[in-house]
Amino acid sequence: MDTAEIRRRFVAHFEAAGHQAVPSASLLVPDPTLLFVNAGMVPFKPYFLGEETPPWPRATSVQKCIRTPDIEDVGKTTRHGTFFEMCGNFSFGDYFKEGAIELAWDLVTKPLADGGWGLEEGRLWPSVLHGDDEALHLWMKVTGLPENRIVKLGPKENYWSMGVPGPGGPCSEILYDRGPEYGPDADWEAMGTAMAPELEDRYLEIWNLVFMQDELSAVRSKEDFDIVGSLPKRNIDTGMGLERVAFLLQGRENMYEIDVMFPVIEKAEELTGRKYGTNHDDDVRFRVVADHVRSCLMLIGDGVTPGNEGRGYVLRRLLRRAVRSMRLLGFEDRALPELLPVSRDKMAETYGELHRDWDRISTVAFAEEDAFRQTLRTGTTIFDTAAGQVRDAGGTQIPGDQAFALHDTYGFPIDLTLEMAQEKGLSVDEEGFRRLMTEQRERARADARAKKGQQSNAGSYREIADSLGGPVEFTGYDEIVSEGAVRGIVNASGRAESAGEGEEVEVVLDRTAFYAEGGGQLADHGLIELESGARLEVFDVQAPIGGLIVHKAKVLVGEVTLGAHAQGLVDIERRASISRSHTATHMVHKAFREALGETATQAGSENSPGRFRFDFSAAGAIPQSSMQDVEARVNDLVMADLQVYAETMTQAEAVRSGAMALFGEKYGDEVRVVSVGDWARELCGGTHAHSSGQLGVVKLLGESSIGSGVRRVEALVGGDAYRFLAREHLLVAQLTEALKVRPEELPERINDLVDRLRTAEKEIEQVRLQQLLAGAADLAAGAQDVDGVSFVGHVATGAGGGDVRSLALDLRGKLPAERPGVAAIVGSANGKPSVVVAVNEAGRAAGLSANTLVRAASEVLGGKGGGKDDLAQGGGSDASLAQEALAAIRRVLVESRGSSVQ
Ligand code: ATP
Ligand code: MG
């Protein structure tokens, strides 16, 4: 049965049982605790946490997931993908354990002909949390299995929580026994309550049912937590691995061989000429390729671009591992142009947007592979140098700091360094490397902790949100002065009853007109005034958890107390200015899509007073002409004074109305759509100008690349745009005045001036050199005899490296050829000294070396130097030591004469 059919049957089974089928959310849900969606329940978190009311009592989904912790297992176990799809069913305070067990058991055991999966009962082993007798008895009742067929496991396997205070509960799993070929028979009694690792490939976990019933007050580890009570509404959250069931039903050995993944392995076989299934190490590589190529495809599809941290780094690492595995399989050409389309064709059967966005996806992926290939090339040169040095020094080990530098500076993976060292018969100081890595990681962690400091109030926020009994009402779409009450105060040590003059605090009101930073729009500023006469200055506003708006403010006068009536006064100018920027961003976004095509989708933005930044996907630099077209189009529509309005509608209606849905949009029934006339329509929660005419002028400043496949445009709006243009105009006026030409003649005139300046500089250069050389004959005539050597030492103030060299060579030629001769010149240009030493043939025959002499002089000048025996040059940092440098040359000259005489 192909994967698509398994998916279809799963959804149909639960739809028939009254579940709302919900489409997969993007991998990038906005959740500060997660890099990626890693389970089916993530998009439903607000419902499980009681932050939002679920629109349906039951739901089912097939959710895209990424699990980076499983990366090392890929290809080695049979069952771990970095990307996979989790089928799930969810009950929000509706059915509980019995319903969940019945529904799951029914689907897995129902005959194929009746729409189930027809798995043999004899091979299925349900598991429960040790001590969860309710689940144990329900399994016995529903399945008819005896007690010894139900496995009892400890909290490590079978207790679920989010790792923080909140909901938790016991789990049940369904394990599938693949038979004795895959491991020893389980002795469940003897095993105790932790699953023995050697059993995991044989007793494959396909489904996990979470019974959310407990309220946790503390979670110290997976097995150490405090249950304080029962949840008022008990929930069900289940997760079934689509790929795992697929490989069982398709009679395959592992998840990488299923219908939607194996074609990539086949393509890799074709490219590398190697056969899958002949050699274990190669097989792991083939599976890594199949898994990682698919993960990269899905990540880029959802808008991730490669980078050096966070999500971008995960993508980069996966992509590099895929490319690297292909190299280890013997394929050194560009691999992704061959492999990615194969994965796309399979995955697009479910995710059609992969075809639509192919230009963008492939551009990003291929550019990253090319960059990595470049890294490999430079890294290889650096590596060869390092290896050469080790050998020259008679060593056998590449030092840890070199391996670290290769990794850190050139992005050269350690396994590559290890392998290449081995090929050269060298080892690597791995311990030293790992020590440096740990140090770096600790530094990064300390940084992260420092950043997180601001979020340490999470517990207080949650308590305040709970005490409100509903979300804070945001009134700022319609008003800029709001009436409300102080419902929460948080200071450095947590929740507080009051705060006095001079204190910086965080204040929660039940109603507020202040916009919290979000959706690329900066926070409002302003004042909060209390009845008592107290006054606070608001300098930041954030929404740290759903439904809560937190004002960061300083108490200017009086005291703020819980319960006090509060008037919120938003800084009107700042708000209006930010709103104009936000509207301008929508217009520019739309205009770029008109100019460049639908793939020019927004990848980020920042709307601040008077200016905005807008990032979007594009394959390469935007031509100047497109920039001008976009700017002209936007300004035309500014003049057309289009009305800007917001409407709330269902997602389906929004899509029908042509609204651009953006990444990371949370699934929910109602969405807010902002329209600029009938022209630009976007899902948006921000504030806007009332009509496009209020924008006045929009001026694009330029565009640049901020990573592969993403461009950034910066722009000014309204007064700021006008002032910018006025300033530029003044500048042009000053230039035309100074150069006495018309504005349109300026570029030509300036080019002309620059050319003439260059020619003049060259001429001056020539004259200076001639002067310098003209003095050479005199200098040569004044040569001194130093132990039988004709020696000229001269300081040429103002002469740069090239002149110094010409002079030294010229002088050498003027010294008598039959005697050893040395010319040494120290020059200085812009305060920087340079030194050149030239030795004639007789001098070299007598054992003199320009290289040795120059080193001595450079050392004195505070720098380095070197070259050959006949000519060498160096430099330094202190030109005032020129005479001392010449003295050093003489000294070494005398020394080497002494040693050659002996
Ligand atoms: P395992 O112990 O096998 O790693 P898990 O306990 O981490 O699994 P859950 O978090 O309970 O798994 O996820 C629910 C289901 O999702 C699992 O029963 C399994 O079928 C599937 N699943 C989990 N991780 C992966 C993965 N990396 N690749 C494919 N499927 C997975
Ligand atoms: Mg796991």
PDB file of N, CA, C and O and ligand atoms in Angstrom, residues 67 69-70 73 79-80 84 205 244, ligand 2:
ATOM      1  N   ARG A  67      12.895  16.407  13.310  1.00  0.00           N
ATOM      2  CA  ARG A  67      13.521  16.113  14.607  1.00  0.00           C
ATOM      3  C   ARG A  67      15.030  16.083  14.444  1.00  0.00           C
ATOM      4  O   ARG A  67      15.600  15.093  13.999  1.00  0.00           O
ATOM      5  N   PRO A  69      17.330  16.045  16.864  1.00  0.00           N
ATOM      6  CA  PRO A  69      18.078  15.135  17.742  1.00  0.00           C
ATOM      7  C   PRO A  69      18.243  13.747  17.132  1.00  0.00           C
ATOM      8  O   PRO A  69      19.125  12.999  17.534  1.00  0.00           O
ATOM      9  N   ASP A  70      17.406  13.391  16.171  1.00  0.00           N
ATOM     10  CA  ASP A  70      17.497  12.044  15.595  1.00  0.00           C
ATOM     11  C   ASP A  70      18.496  11.951  14.447  1.00  0.00           C
ATOM     12  O   ASP A  70      18.655  10.896  13.840  1.00  0.00           O
ATOM     13  N   ASP A  73      20.935   9.099  14.235  1.00  0.00           N
ATOM     14  CA  ASP A  73      20.363   7.762  14.075  1.00  0.00           C
ATOM     15  C   ASP A  73      20.014   7.446  12.625  1.00  0.00           C
ATOM     16  O   ASP A  73      19.793   6.284  12.275  1.00  0.00           O
ATOM     17  N   ARG A  79      14.385   3.338  11.668  1.00  0.00           N
ATOM     18  CA  ARG A  79      13.115   4.020  11.881  1.00  0.00           C
ATOM     19  C   ARG A  79      13.192   5.508  12.202  1.00  0.00           C
ATOM     20  O   ARG A  79      12.207   6.098  12.598  1.00  0.00           O
ATOM     21  N   HIS A  80      14.359   6.130  12.065  1.00  0.00           N
ATOM     22  CA  HIS A  80      14.445   7.547  12.414  1.00  0.00           C
ATOM     23  C   HIS A  80      14.755   8.418  11.212  1.00  0.00           C
ATOM     24  O   HIS A  80      15.792   8.262  10.582  1.00  0.00           O
ATOM     25  N   PHE A  84       9.813  13.676   8.966  1.00  0.00           N
ATOM     26  CA  PHE A  84       8.834  12.598   8.818  1.00  0.00           C
ATOM     27  C   PHE A  84       7.449  13.183   8.991  1.00  0.00           C
ATOM     28  O   PHE A  84       7.297  14.349   9.337  1.00  0.00           O
ATOM     29  N   GLU A 205       8.093   0.719  17.570  1.00  0.00           N
ATOM     30  CA  GLU A 205       7.018   1.592  18.043  1.00  0.00           C
ATOM     31  C   GLU A 205       6.392   2.286  16.839  1.00  0.00           C
ATOM     32  O   GLU A 205       7.066   3.013  16.109  1.00  0.00           O
ATOM     33  N   ARG A 244       6.870   4.692   9.270  1.00  0.00           N
ATOM     34  CA  ARG A 244       7.066   3.400   9.940  1.00  0.00           C
ATOM     35  C   ARG A 244       5.990   2.401   9.507  1.00  0.00           C
ATOM     36  O   ARG A 244       6.273   1.249   9.191  1.00  0.00           O
TER      37      ARG A 244
HETATM   38 MG    MG B   2      12.584   9.515  19.486  1.00  0.00          MG
END
